[in-house]
């Protein structure tokens, strides 16, 4: 068990938590129609019951999600039909969907006297940190009353120290977006199953030109500022167990050879093959992954499937080429297929809410039927079968400008085959671990230390963080 930070002591460092990053940026596109997809019944869902008091209840929902990406107007109007006595007021924390900006504002609001009822966290580390701050209410009594288990009803297990503080919304596995025009020019097929070595080979073959006009094979959008750490776990994330920097027992996992192998892959692709956009360019020029890919500055983009709402092109980011999708690469050809990082929204009831039961009812509805009403993502709700994925994708792509340019079969096949590694509940101090590893990586990629030194320094710093947080 890790030492919990109490509210009073933790709020002094609250802005540091905003180093956490989730999907970031603006997931912009037009709302995908207004129709609710037919949903299977939620087992004993509390959402359809009466709000309890007989009086009108106003709930405030704090989110980083934009209207374009989350279809909030339609979604909240649909809930009003389910619960006429409940009004859910949207508190938009970032107009552009920037998770770091949203976390900063959320932490400041939590330290104030503002009414807070429902909170949305964009990543596991941010969820764990804010549970440690006392911001989220345990949901176990509500869940027991409804008669379901989170690990059975959802594809993401949200337990922390044996308790549930949030339910998962979307199910966004990571995948590789491909410029199919570039692949065709190079005589490369769209991979249905591939390894990191093959990914690196593709990137090398797709790289063209020199200088300012150079087209890179791929672009890695991280790590940066202690966020986007998926890009330093590439060969950890596609194994069934121990896919994180920390193990389930809280000890360091940096002695796993796949951590060092990930560093070597990043170093080789940038310095030797020169097939990935330089890290220094990403940082100094504040590059955006959408721009790099959709402007055809990079032929492949490793990213989360929150991009489903955009891959057919939007008003802000048009699609001017044919697009295909490939699964997250494997370490070895014989490894299990489909294992990939998975992101979700952690939807919680605020500990300071005066309407916890009504807030929970919304959270349960939103993470079940509400996900299908929203029509923007594959839900984490396990009652949605793989047979329904194609219909959901049709709805999502219909809201883009050029869905005909997307190879839908490769997208659906990739999503259906995707699965998460065993979930490791994040430590409350996970952002400290991320920051330390990020800093050591920067020293390596900028030429200030070698791979072995980077691994050793990362191990030493992480072990000190672990020791400092033991009881």
Short mmCIF file of C-alpha atoms in Angstrom, two decimals:
data_model
loop_
_atom_site.label_atom_id
_atom_site.label_comp_id
_atom_site.label_asym_id
_atom_site.label_seq_id
_atom_site.Cartn_x
_atom_site.Cartn_y
_atom_site.Cartn_z
CA UNK A 1 0.00 0.00 0.00
CA UNK A 2 1.28 3.43 -0.87
CA UNK A 3 1.12 6.36 1.49
CA UNK A 4 -1.92 8.49 0.67
CA UNK A 5 -1.46 12.21 0.42
CA UNK A 6 -4.09 14.03 2.44
CA UNK A 7 -5.92 17.01 0.99
CA UNK A 8 -4.31 19.71 3.10
CA UNK A 9 -0.72 18.73 2.42
CA UNK A 10 -1.22 17.87 -1.24
CA UNK A 11 -2.94 21.02 -2.42
CA UNK A 12 0.26 23.03 -1.96
CA UNK A 13 1.77 21.19 -4.89
CA UNK A 14 -1.37 20.97 -6.93
CA UNK A 15 -0.11 22.76 -10.03
CA UNK A 16 2.64 20.19 -10.44
CA UNK A 17 -0.04 17.62 -11.13
CA UNK A 18 -0.83 19.41 -14.34
CA UNK A 19 2.31 17.97 -15.92
CA UNK A 20 0.15 14.93 -16.56
CA UNK A 21 -0.99 14.58 -20.15
CA UNK A 22 -3.73 12.55 -21.74
CA UNK A 23 -4.81 12.70 -25.32
CA UNK A 24 -4.33 16.49 -25.46
CA UNK A 25 -5.20 18.90 -28.19
CA UNK A 26 -8.46 19.45 -30.00
CA UNK A 27 -10.33 16.36 -31.14
CA UNK A 28 -12.42 18.55 -33.42
CA UNK A 29 -15.11 17.46 -35.81
CA UNK A 30 -18.77 18.01 -36.43
CA UNK A 31 -21.29 16.13 -34.32
CA UNK A 32 -21.93 12.70 -35.78
CA UNK A 33 -25.63 13.05 -36.37
CA UNK A 34 -28.12 13.33 -33.57
CA UNK A 35 -29.42 9.78 -33.41
CA UNK A 36 -28.83 7.53 -30.43
CA UNK A 37 -27.52 4.12 -31.34
CA UNK A 38 -29.69 1.30 -30.02
CA UNK A 39 -28.09 0.03 -26.83
CA UNK A 40 -28.35 -3.23 -24.94
CA UNK A 41 -29.88 -2.90 -21.50
CA UNK A 42 -27.47 -2.01 -18.74
CA UNK A 43 -27.62 -4.63 -16.04
CA UNK A 44 -29.46 -3.10 -13.09
CA UNK A 45 -28.51 0.37 -14.31
CA UNK A 46 -29.33 3.01 -11.74
CA UNK A 47 -29.77 5.67 -14.40
CA UNK A 48 -33.38 4.87 -15.14
CA UNK A 49 -34.57 5.24 -11.56
CA UNK A 50 -36.04 8.30 -9.94
CA UNK A 51 -33.61 10.98 -8.84
CA UNK A 52 -34.75 10.47 -5.28
CA UNK A 53 -35.67 13.81 -3.74
CA UNK A 54 -38.58 14.72 -6.01
CA UNK A 55 -37.00 18.15 -6.42
CA UNK A 56 -35.05 19.53 -9.34
CA UNK A 57 -31.34 18.82 -9.05
CA UNK A 58 -28.56 20.77 -10.78
CA UNK A 59 -25.30 18.88 -11.29
CA UNK A 60 -22.05 20.44 -12.49
CA UNK A 61 -19.90 18.31 -14.79
CA UNK A 62 -16.22 19.33 -15.06
CA UNK A 63 -14.60 18.13 -18.28
CA UNK A 64 -11.78 18.81 -20.70
CA UNK A 65 -13.87 17.34 -23.55
CA UNK A 66 -14.97 19.79 -26.24
CA UNK A 67 -18.43 19.93 -27.82
CA UNK A 68 -16.96 18.82 -31.14
CA UNK A 69 -15.29 15.79 -29.64
CA UNK A 70 -17.97 14.81 -27.11
CA UNK A 71 -21.33 15.88 -28.54
CA UNK A 72 -22.28 17.23 -25.11
CA UNK A 73 -25.41 19.16 -26.08
CA UNK A 74 -27.10 16.12 -27.55
CA UNK A 75 -25.83 13.81 -24.80
CA UNK A 76 -27.02 15.97 -21.90
CA UNK A 77 -30.37 16.59 -23.58
CA UNK A 78 -30.77 12.81 -23.87
CA UNK A 79 -30.11 12.42 -20.16
CA UNK A 80 -32.72 15.07 -19.42
CA UNK A 81 -35.25 12.75 -21.07
CA UNK A 82 -34.11 9.91 -18.82
CA UNK A 83 -34.07 12.05 -15.64
CA UNK A 84 -36.40 15.06 -16.15
CA UNK A 85 -35.68 16.35 -12.65
CA UNK A 86 -31.94 16.54 -13.19
CA UNK A 87 -30.07 19.23 -15.11
CA UNK A 88 -26.40 18.61 -15.89
CA UNK A 89 -24.47 21.84 -16.33
CA UNK A 90 -21.28 21.57 -18.38
CA UNK A 91 -18.17 23.25 -17.00
CA UNK A 92 -15.71 23.46 -19.91
CA UNK A 93 -12.13 23.46 -18.58
CA UNK A 94 -10.38 23.91 -21.94
CA UNK A 95 -11.90 25.28 -25.13
CA UNK A 96 -9.38 23.34 -27.21
CA UNK A 97 -9.55 20.11 -25.23
CA UNK A 98 -6.07 20.54 -23.74
CA UNK A 99 -5.82 18.12 -20.82
CA UNK A 100 -2.93 19.91 -19.11
CA UNK A 101 -4.81 23.20 -19.11
CA UNK A 102 -7.92 21.39 -17.88
CA UNK A 103 -6.09 19.74 -14.98
CA UNK A 104 -4.72 23.09 -13.81
CA UNK A 105 -8.17 24.67 -13.79
CA UNK A 106 -9.76 21.62 -12.17
CA UNK A 107 -7.25 21.67 -9.32
CA UNK A 108 -7.84 25.36 -8.71
CA UNK A 109 -11.60 24.84 -8.70
CA UNK A 110 -11.26 21.96 -6.25
CA UNK A 111 -9.34 24.21 -3.87
CA UNK A 112 -12.15 26.80 -4.03
CA UNK A 113 -15.73 26.78 -2.79
CA UNK A 114 -17.12 26.02 -6.25
CA UNK A 115 -19.89 23.43 -6.58
CA UNK A 116 -18.48 20.21 -8.05
CA UNK A 117 -20.52 17.08 -8.71
CA UNK A 118 -19.05 15.09 -11.59
CA UNK A 119 -15.36 15.06 -12.59
CA UNK A 120 -13.75 13.68 -15.73
CA UNK A 121 -10.07 12.67 -15.67
CA UNK A 122 -8.24 11.99 -18.93
CA UNK A 123 -5.67 9.41 -17.83
CA UNK A 124 -4.94 6.84 -15.14
CA UNK A 125 -2.19 8.84 -13.47
CA UNK A 126 -4.37 11.95 -13.25
CA UNK A 127 -7.17 9.81 -11.82
CA UNK A 128 -4.92 8.27 -9.17
CA UNK A 129 -3.38 11.59 -8.18
CA UNK A 130 -6.74 13.26 -7.64
CA UNK A 131 -8.08 10.32 -5.69
CA UNK A 132 -5.07 10.81 -3.42
CA UNK A 133 -6.06 14.46 -3.06
CA UNK A 134 -9.48 13.40 -1.82
CA UNK A 135 -11.32 14.85 -4.80
CA UNK A 136 -13.34 11.73 -5.75
CA UNK A 137 -16.01 9.85 -3.79
CA UNK A 138 -15.79 6.03 -3.49
CA UNK A 139 -18.56 4.44 -5.58
CA UNK A 140 -18.50 0.94 -4.09
CA UNK A 141 -21.76 1.26 -2.14
CA UNK A 142 -23.61 2.53 -5.22
CA UNK A 143 -22.13 -0.26 -7.35
CA UNK A 144 -23.03 -2.93 -4.81
CA UNK A 145 -26.60 -1.61 -4.69
CA UNK A 146 -26.82 -1.80 -8.49
CA UNK A 147 -25.46 -5.35 -8.41
CA UNK A 148 -22.60 -5.38 -10.92
CA UNK A 149 -18.81 -5.60 -10.87
CA UNK A 150 -16.67 -3.00 -12.63
CA UNK A 151 -14.19 -5.59 -13.88
CA UNK A 152 -17.05 -7.50 -15.53
CA UNK A 153 -19.21 -4.64 -16.81
CA UNK A 154 -16.32 -2.61 -18.24
CA UNK A 155 -13.17 -3.32 -20.27
CA UNK A 156 -11.11 -1.12 -17.96
CA UNK A 157 -10.80 -1.92 -14.25
CA UNK A 158 -10.75 1.33 -12.28
CA UNK A 159 -10.00 -0.02 -8.79
CA UNK A 160 -7.48 1.89 -6.68
CA UNK A 161 -6.37 0.34 -3.38
CA UNK A 162 -9.39 -1.95 -3.52
CA UNK A 163 -11.97 0.79 -4.10
CA UNK A 164 -13.66 2.24 -7.18
CA UNK A 165 -13.63 6.04 -7.53
CA UNK A 166 -14.62 6.34 -11.20
CA UNK A 167 -16.26 4.45 -14.05
CA UNK A 168 -14.63 4.34 -17.51
CA UNK A 169 -16.24 6.07 -20.49
CA UNK A 170 -14.63 5.50 -23.88
CA UNK A 171 -12.37 2.61 -24.91
CA UNK A 172 -9.58 4.04 -27.02
CA UNK A 173 -6.88 1.55 -27.98
CA UNK A 174 -3.77 2.90 -29.68
CA UNK A 175 -3.08 2.16 -33.34
CA UNK A 176 -0.99 3.38 -36.27
CA UNK A 177 -2.48 5.78 -38.83
CA UNK A 178 -1.01 5.32 -42.30
CA UNK A 179 -0.83 7.58 -45.35
CA UNK A 180 -1.90 4.94 -47.85
CA UNK A 181 -0.77 7.06 -50.81
CA UNK A 182 2.76 7.04 -49.42
CA UNK A 183 2.59 3.28 -48.81
CA UNK A 184 1.43 2.68 -52.39
CA UNK A 185 4.27 4.83 -53.76
CA UNK A 186 6.79 2.78 -51.76
CA UNK A 187 5.18 -0.54 -52.70
CA UNK A 188 4.29 -1.32 -49.07
CA UNK A 189 1.17 -3.22 -48.00
CA UNK A 190 -1.03 -2.15 -45.08
CA UNK A 191 0.12 -4.37 -42.20
CA UNK A 192 -2.51 -6.50 -40.46
CA UNK A 193 0.05 -7.72 -37.93
CA UNK A 194 3.63 -6.49 -37.56
CA UNK A 195 6.62 -6.02 -35.27
CA UNK A 196 8.57 -2.95 -34.14
CA UNK A 197 11.41 -3.97 -36.44
CA UNK A 198 8.99 -3.97 -39.36
CA UNK A 199 7.57 -0.62 -38.22
CA UNK A 200 11.08 0.84 -38.20
CA UNK A 201 11.75 -0.64 -41.65
CA UNK A 202 8.54 0.93 -43.02
CA UNK A 203 9.52 4.30 -41.51
CA UNK A 204 12.93 4.14 -43.18
CA UNK A 205 11.45 3.27 -46.59
CA UNK A 206 8.83 6.03 -46.32
CA UNK A 207 11.32 8.78 -45.45
CA UNK A 208 12.13 11.14 -48.35
CA UNK A 209 13.99 14.37 -48.98
CA UNK A 210 16.19 16.63 -46.87
CA UNK A 211 16.01 19.86 -44.91
CA UNK A 212 12.81 21.81 -44.39
CA UNK A 213 10.98 19.77 -47.06
CA UNK A 214 11.93 16.40 -45.63
CA UNK A 215 9.11 13.88 -45.19
CA UNK A 216 9.67 11.56 -42.25
CA UNK A 217 8.47 7.99 -41.96
CA UNK A 218 6.93 8.66 -38.56
CA UNK A 219 6.38 11.20 -35.79
CA UNK A 220 6.49 10.43 -32.06
CA UNK A 221 4.57 12.99 -29.99
CA UNK A 222 6.32 12.28 -26.74
CA UNK A 223 7.44 12.14 -24.11
CA UNK A 224 7.12 15.77 -23.10
CA UNK A 225 6.76 17.48 -19.74
CA UNK A 226 6.12 14.18 -17.95
CA UNK A 227 3.23 13.41 -20.31
CA UNK A 228 2.70 11.33 -23.44
CA UNK A 229 4.79 8.62 -21.75
CA UNK A 230 3.30 5.93 -23.97
CA UNK A 231 6.13 6.80 -26.36
CA UNK A 232 8.72 5.54 -23.84
CA UNK A 233 6.87 2.26 -23.16
CA UNK A 234 6.57 1.06 -26.75
CA UNK A 235 7.98 -2.42 -26.08
CA UNK A 236 6.45 -2.72 -22.61
CA UNK A 237 2.91 -1.89 -23.64
CA UNK A 238 2.32 -4.85 -25.92
CA UNK A 239 2.98 -7.60 -23.40
CA UNK A 240 0.19 -9.20 -21.33
CA UNK A 241 1.70 -8.34 -17.93
CA UNK A 242 3.93 -5.61 -16.50
CA UNK A 243 3.19 -3.09 -19.24
CA UNK A 244 4.02 -0.10 -17.03
CA UNK A 245 7.11 1.52 -15.50
CA UNK A 246 5.95 0.16 -12.14
CA UNK A 247 4.80 -3.38 -11.36
CA UNK A 248 1.54 -4.22 -9.62
CA UNK A 249 3.40 -4.64 -6.31
CA UNK A 250 4.74 -1.09 -6.59
CA UNK A 251 8.33 -2.00 -7.43
CA UNK A 252 10.21 -0.63 -10.44
CA UNK A 253 9.81 -2.39 -13.78
CA UNK A 254 12.69 -0.54 -15.43
CA UNK A 255 14.89 -3.63 -15.31
CA UNK A 256 12.65 -5.18 -17.96
CA UNK A 257 14.83 -5.47 -21.09
CA UNK A 258 11.98 -4.02 -23.15
CA UNK A 259 12.45 -0.63 -21.47
CA UNK A 260 16.05 -0.44 -22.67
CA UNK A 261 15.00 -1.84 -26.05
CA UNK A 262 12.44 0.97 -26.41
CA UNK A 263 15.14 3.56 -25.78
CA UNK A 264 17.37 1.88 -28.35
CA UNK A 265 14.54 1.87 -30.91
CA UNK A 266 13.85 5.57 -30.45
CA UNK A 267 17.55 6.39 -30.63
CA UNK A 268 18.13 4.29 -33.77
CA UNK A 269 15.13 5.66 -35.66
CA UNK A 270 16.01 9.28 -34.94
CA UNK A 271 19.81 9.26 -35.09
CA UNK A 272 20.76 6.39 -37.40
CA UNK A 273 17.81 5.88 -39.73
CA UNK A 274 16.74 9.54 -39.44
CA UNK A 275 13.21 8.30 -40.11
CA UNK A 276 11.46 9.96 -37.15
CA UNK A 277 10.99 13.67 -36.57
CA UNK A 278 13.79 14.86 -34.20
CA UNK A 279 12.78 15.21 -30.56
CA UNK A 280 14.44 18.63 -30.43
CA UNK A 281 12.14 19.83 -33.25
CA UNK A 282 9.05 18.57 -31.44
CA UNK A 283 9.99 20.45 -28.28
CA UNK A 284 11.43 23.67 -29.75
CA UNK A 285 8.77 24.08 -32.44
CA UNK A 286 5.90 22.80 -30.27
CA UNK A 287 4.85 20.47 -33.05
CA UNK A 288 1.30 19.11 -33.19
CA UNK A 289 0.73 15.50 -34.17
CA UNK A 290 -2.33 16.30 -36.27
CA UNK A 291 -0.38 18.83 -38.33
CA UNK A 292 2.56 16.48 -38.80
CA UNK A 293 0.36 13.71 -40.16
CA UNK A 294 -2.44 15.48 -42.01
CA UNK A 295 -0.02 17.93 -43.65
CA UNK A 296 1.91 14.85 -44.84
CA UNK A 297 5.11 15.77 -43.03
CA UNK A 298 5.10 12.22 -41.59
CA UNK A 299 3.71 9.08 -43.21
CA UNK A 300 2.80 7.14 -40.05
CA UNK A 301 1.38 8.29 -36.74
CA UNK A 302 1.20 6.17 -33.60
CA UNK A 303 -1.74 7.57 -31.63
CA UNK A 304 -4.89 6.74 -29.68
CA UNK A 305 -8.19 5.93 -31.37
CA UNK A 306 -9.80 9.09 -30.04
CA UNK A 307 -8.72 10.11 -33.56
CA UNK A 308 -11.61 8.07 -34.99
CA UNK A 309 -13.70 11.26 -34.97
CA UNK A 310 -11.10 13.04 -37.13
CA UNK A 311 -9.45 10.55 -39.45
CA UNK A 312 -11.96 11.24 -42.20
CA UNK A 313 -11.00 14.92 -42.12
CA UNK A 314 -12.57 17.94 -40.43
CA UNK A 315 -13.07 21.61 -41.27
CA UNK A 316 -9.97 22.44 -39.22
CA UNK A 317 -7.83 19.52 -40.36
CA UNK A 318 -8.86 18.25 -43.83
CA UNK A 319 -7.92 14.85 -45.20
CA UNK A 320 -6.35 15.11 -48.67
CA UNK A 321 -5.07 11.57 -49.08
CA UNK A 322 -6.23 7.98 -48.57
CA UNK A 323 -5.95 6.70 -45.00
CA UNK A 324 -5.49 3.21 -43.57
CA UNK A 325 -5.00 1.85 -40.05
CA UNK A 326 -2.62 -0.77 -38.67
CA UNK A 327 -2.44 -2.38 -35.22
CA UNK A 328 0.05 -1.46 -32.52
CA UNK A 329 3.29 -3.30 -33.42
CA UNK A 330 4.53 -6.34 -31.47
CA UNK A 331 7.98 -7.09 -30.10
CA UNK A 332 8.24 -10.50 -31.79
CA UNK A 333 6.33 -12.15 -34.63
CA UNK A 334 5.11 -14.94 -32.35
CA UNK A 335 3.72 -12.62 -29.67
CA UNK A 336 0.02 -12.28 -28.93
CA UNK A 337 -1.76 -10.00 -31.40
CA UNK A 338 -3.72 -6.89 -30.46
CA UNK A 339 -2.17 -5.88 -27.14
CA UNK A 340 -1.97 -2.11 -27.03
CA UNK A 341 -2.18 0.86 -24.65
CA UNK A 342 -5.78 1.79 -23.92
CA UNK A 343 -6.98 5.20 -22.78
CA UNK A 344 -10.32 6.03 -21.26
CA UNK A 345 -12.11 8.83 -19.45
CA UNK A 346 -12.34 8.24 -15.71
CA UNK A 347 -15.74 9.67 -14.71
CA UNK A 348 -16.06 10.31 -10.98
CA UNK A 349 -18.40 11.74 -8.39
CA UNK A 350 -16.86 14.73 -6.62
CA UNK A 351 -16.27 14.13 -2.92
CA UNK A 352 -17.62 17.62 -2.15
CA UNK A 353 -20.88 17.08 -4.10
CA UNK A 354 -24.09 17.53 -2.13
CA UNK A 355 -25.95 15.33 -4.64
CA UNK A 356 -23.77 12.23 -4.74
CA UNK A 357 -26.52 9.74 -5.57
CA UNK A 358 -27.83 11.83 -8.46
CA UNK A 359 -24.26 12.38 -9.66
CA UNK A 360 -23.56 8.64 -9.54
CA UNK A 361 -26.71 7.89 -11.53
CA UNK A 362 -25.48 10.19 -14.27
CA UNK A 363 -21.99 8.64 -14.20
CA UNK A 364 -23.45 5.13 -14.56
CA UNK A 365 -25.76 6.17 -17.41
CA UNK A 366 -23.07 8.16 -19.20
CA UNK A 367 -20.58 5.27 -19.11
CA UNK A 368 -23.18 2.81 -20.47
CA UNK A 369 -26.10 3.91 -22.67
CA UNK A 370 -24.76 7.47 -22.72
CA UNK A 371 -21.64 6.44 -24.63
CA UNK A 372 -23.77 5.14 -27.48
CA UNK A 373 -26.00 8.21 -27.39
CA UNK A 374 -22.88 10.36 -27.62
CA UNK A 375 -21.79 8.44 -30.72
CA UNK A 376 -18.14 9.50 -30.65
CA UNK A 377 -16.14 6.53 -29.36
CA UNK A 378 -16.11 2.79 -28.83
CA UNK A 379 -17.40 2.44 -25.24
CA UNK A 380 -15.53 0.71 -22.43
CA UNK A 381 -18.87 -0.85 -21.49
CA UNK A 382 -18.45 -4.58 -22.07
CA UNK A 383 -22.11 -5.05 -23.04
CA UNK A 384 -21.25 -3.51 -26.43
CA UNK A 385 -20.20 -6.46 -28.57
CA UNK A 386 -17.61 -6.53 -31.33
CA UNK A 387 -20.46 -7.01 -33.83
CA UNK A 388 -21.64 -3.47 -33.04
CA UNK A 389 -18.27 -1.84 -33.62
CA UNK A 390 -18.76 -1.42 -37.37
CA UNK A 391 -22.08 0.37 -36.84
CA UNK A 392 -20.50 2.70 -34.29
CA UNK A 393 -17.64 3.43 -36.69
CA UNK A 394 -20.12 4.20 -39.48
CA UNK A 395 -21.80 6.72 -37.19
CA UNK A 396 -18.49 8.28 -36.19
CA UNK A 397 -17.11 8.51 -39.74
CA UNK A 398 -20.36 10.00 -41.01
CA UNK A 399 -19.51 13.11 -39.03
CA UNK A 400 -16.23 13.63 -40.90
CA UNK A 401 -15.71 15.45 -44.20
CA UNK A 402 -14.30 12.62 -46.33
CA UNK A 403 -15.11 9.22 -44.80
CA UNK A 404 -14.68 7.60 -48.22
CA UNK A 405 -10.92 8.21 -47.96
CA UNK A 406 -10.67 5.98 -44.87
CA UNK A 407 -10.08 2.25 -45.32
CA UNK A 408 -12.88 1.29 -42.92
CA UNK A 409 -12.05 -2.43 -42.94
CA UNK A 410 -8.53 -1.88 -41.63
CA UNK A 411 -9.93 0.44 -38.94
CA UNK A 412 -12.65 -1.97 -37.77
CA UNK A 413 -10.32 -4.99 -37.89
CA UNK A 414 -7.75 -3.15 -35.79
CA UNK A 415 -10.29 -2.00 -33.19
CA UNK A 416 -11.92 -5.43 -32.87
CA UNK A 417 -8.55 -7.13 -32.37
CA UNK A 418 -7.32 -4.58 -29.82
CA UNK A 419 -7.15 -5.45 -26.14
CA UNK A 420 -5.55 -3.98 -23.06
CA UNK A 421 -2.72 -5.50 -21.08
CA UNK A 422 -3.45 -6.33 -17.46
CA UNK A 423 -4.34 -3.05 -15.79
CA UNK A 424 -1.84 -1.95 -13.15
CA UNK A 425 -3.48 0.51 -10.75
CA UNK A 426 -1.40 3.69 -10.99
CA UNK A 427 0.53 4.86 -7.96
CA UNK A 428 -0.50 8.16 -6.42
CA UNK A 429 3.00 9.47 -7.19
CA UNK A 430 3.04 8.25 -10.78
CA UNK A 431 3.52 11.73 -12.21
CA UNK A 432 6.83 11.96 -10.30
CA UNK A 433 7.95 8.70 -11.93
CA UNK A 434 6.96 9.98 -15.37
CA UNK A 435 8.79 13.25 -14.91
CA UNK A 436 12.01 11.55 -13.79
CA UNK A 437 12.07 9.10 -16.71
CA UNK A 438 11.21 11.88 -19.16
CA UNK A 439 14.13 13.98 -17.93
CA UNK A 440 16.59 11.09 -18.28
CA UNK A 441 15.30 10.35 -21.80
CA UNK A 442 15.86 13.95 -22.82
CA UNK A 443 19.50 13.75 -21.72
CA UNK A 444 19.93 10.67 -23.93
CA UNK A 445 18.12 11.84 -27.05
CA UNK A 446 19.85 15.23 -26.93
CA UNK A 447 23.24 13.50 -26.81
CA UNK A 448 24.22 14.10 -23.18
CA UNK A 449 24.29 10.47 -21.98
CA UNK A 450 24.21 6.94 -23.44
CA UNK A 451 21.48 4.31 -23.19
CA UNK A 452 23.00 2.35 -20.30
CA UNK A 453 23.43 5.51 -18.24
CA UNK A 454 19.86 6.50 -19.03
CA UNK A 455 18.52 3.15 -17.80
CA UNK A 456 20.61 3.26 -14.61
CA UNK A 457 19.73 6.87 -13.77
CA UNK A 458 16.05 6.20 -14.42
CA UNK A 459 16.14 3.14 -12.15
CA UNK A 460 17.91 5.03 -9.37
CA UNK A 461 15.56 8.02 -9.47
CA UNK A 462 12.41 5.89 -9.62
CA UNK A 463 13.55 3.72 -6.72
CA UNK A 464 14.13 6.84 -4.63
CA UNK A 465 10.60 8.05 -5.46
CA UNK A 466 9.17 4.66 -4.46
CA UNK A 467 11.09 4.63 -1.18
CA UNK A 468 9.99 8.17 -0.34
CA UNK A 469 6.34 7.15 -0.69
CA UNK A 470 6.43 3.98 1.40
CA UNK A 471 4.74 3.90 4.79
#
